[in-house]
XYZ file of C-alpha atoms in Angstrom:
109
model
C 177.500 48.973 107.844
C 178.341 49.456 111.507
C 179.544 52.991 110.807
C 176.233 53.763 109.113
C 174.247 52.476 112.106
C 176.356 54.486 114.541
C 176.089 57.665 112.490
C 172.311 57.236 112.310
C 172.162 56.713 116.077
C 174.150 59.887 116.712
C 172.008 61.925 114.338
C 168.819 60.630 115.977
C 170.214 61.397 119.412
C 171.056 64.951 118.387
C 167.698 65.490 116.706
C 165.708 64.153 119.638
C 167.599 66.067 122.287
C 168.037 69.359 120.429
C 165.908 69.717 117.309
C 167.114 73.216 116.412
C 170.638 74.622 116.583
C 171.405 77.585 118.799
C 173.439 80.527 117.542
C 174.170 83.215 120.146
C 176.946 84.363 122.432
C 176.259 82.968 125.908
C 178.484 80.255 127.384
C 175.652 77.783 126.936
C 175.362 78.740 123.273
C 179.085 78.380 122.726
C 179.033 74.813 124.045
C 175.874 73.941 122.136
C 177.318 75.343 118.912
C 180.473 73.346 119.534
C 178.389 70.218 120.137
C 176.419 70.702 116.916
C 179.474 71.571 114.875
C 181.534 68.600 116.019
C 178.593 66.178 115.838
C 177.769 67.250 112.313
C 181.384 67.068 111.193
C 181.822 63.598 112.713
C 178.624 62.373 111.065
C 179.718 63.820 107.726
C 183.046 62.018 107.942
C 181.260 58.741 108.665
C 178.960 59.277 105.677
C 181.970 59.937 103.457
C 183.634 56.761 104.734
C 180.484 54.790 104.004
C 180.371 56.119 100.433
C 184.070 55.330 99.933
C 183.593 51.794 101.205
C 180.598 51.245 98.930
C 182.762 52.393 96.024
C 185.422 49.870 97.050
C 187.979 52.313 98.420
C 189.541 51.815 101.821
C 191.791 54.858 101.458
C 192.465 56.452 104.841
C 189.421 54.750 106.406
C 191.029 54.243 109.800
C 192.485 57.722 110.095
C 189.149 59.257 109.075
C 187.265 56.992 111.500
C 189.580 58.061 114.315
C 189.032 61.726 113.418
C 185.256 61.238 113.457
C 185.457 59.442 116.801
C 187.661 62.162 118.280
C 185.150 64.802 117.172
C 182.241 62.756 118.514
C 183.896 62.425 121.908
C 184.621 66.156 122.026
C 181.013 66.860 121.057
C 179.817 64.740 123.982
C 181.995 66.747 126.359
C 180.548 70.005 125.048
C 177.023 68.659 125.463
C 177.684 67.671 129.064
C 179.197 71.089 129.761
C 176.145 72.796 128.227
C 173.848 70.842 130.546
C 176.018 71.753 133.534
C 175.865 75.445 132.637
C 172.097 75.189 132.277
C 171.897 73.499 135.694
C 170.099 70.519 134.190
C 170.855 66.833 134.420
C 172.231 65.532 131.127
C 170.684 62.362 129.646
C 173.640 60.314 130.828
C 172.357 56.985 129.527
C 172.192 58.336 125.968
C 175.496 60.187 126.327
C 177.234 57.076 127.708
C 175.860 54.991 124.828
C 177.170 57.568 122.384
C 180.502 57.680 124.209
C 180.865 53.906 124.015
C 180.090 53.861 120.301
C 182.612 56.600 119.560
C 185.247 54.843 121.679
C 184.515 51.619 119.830
C 185.080 53.350 116.483
C 188.249 54.940 117.817
C 189.676 51.648 119.072
C 188.703 49.435 116.132
C 191.329 50.697 113.702
């Protein structure tokens, strides 16, 4: 259940901050594409884990959780870098909350 809540939080955060993906070739676009890609992949892994758990399978849950957390943390770094390139202040409170949740997932297994 906790994984589901965290994945929903991340998806809401992404949707609120950047409602449409960016696909171009500038440095900003590269980091934003990386952020979207890693965020989506991490969220997908968490959804798959949730489905597996509902079906009663705990097969590779921890290793998949760690992979999702690793991707989530990398996504956060790309997001921060994108804000730096843009010369804007990143929403650090939201990013720190996301960071803490990903670290929690990473360290729980």
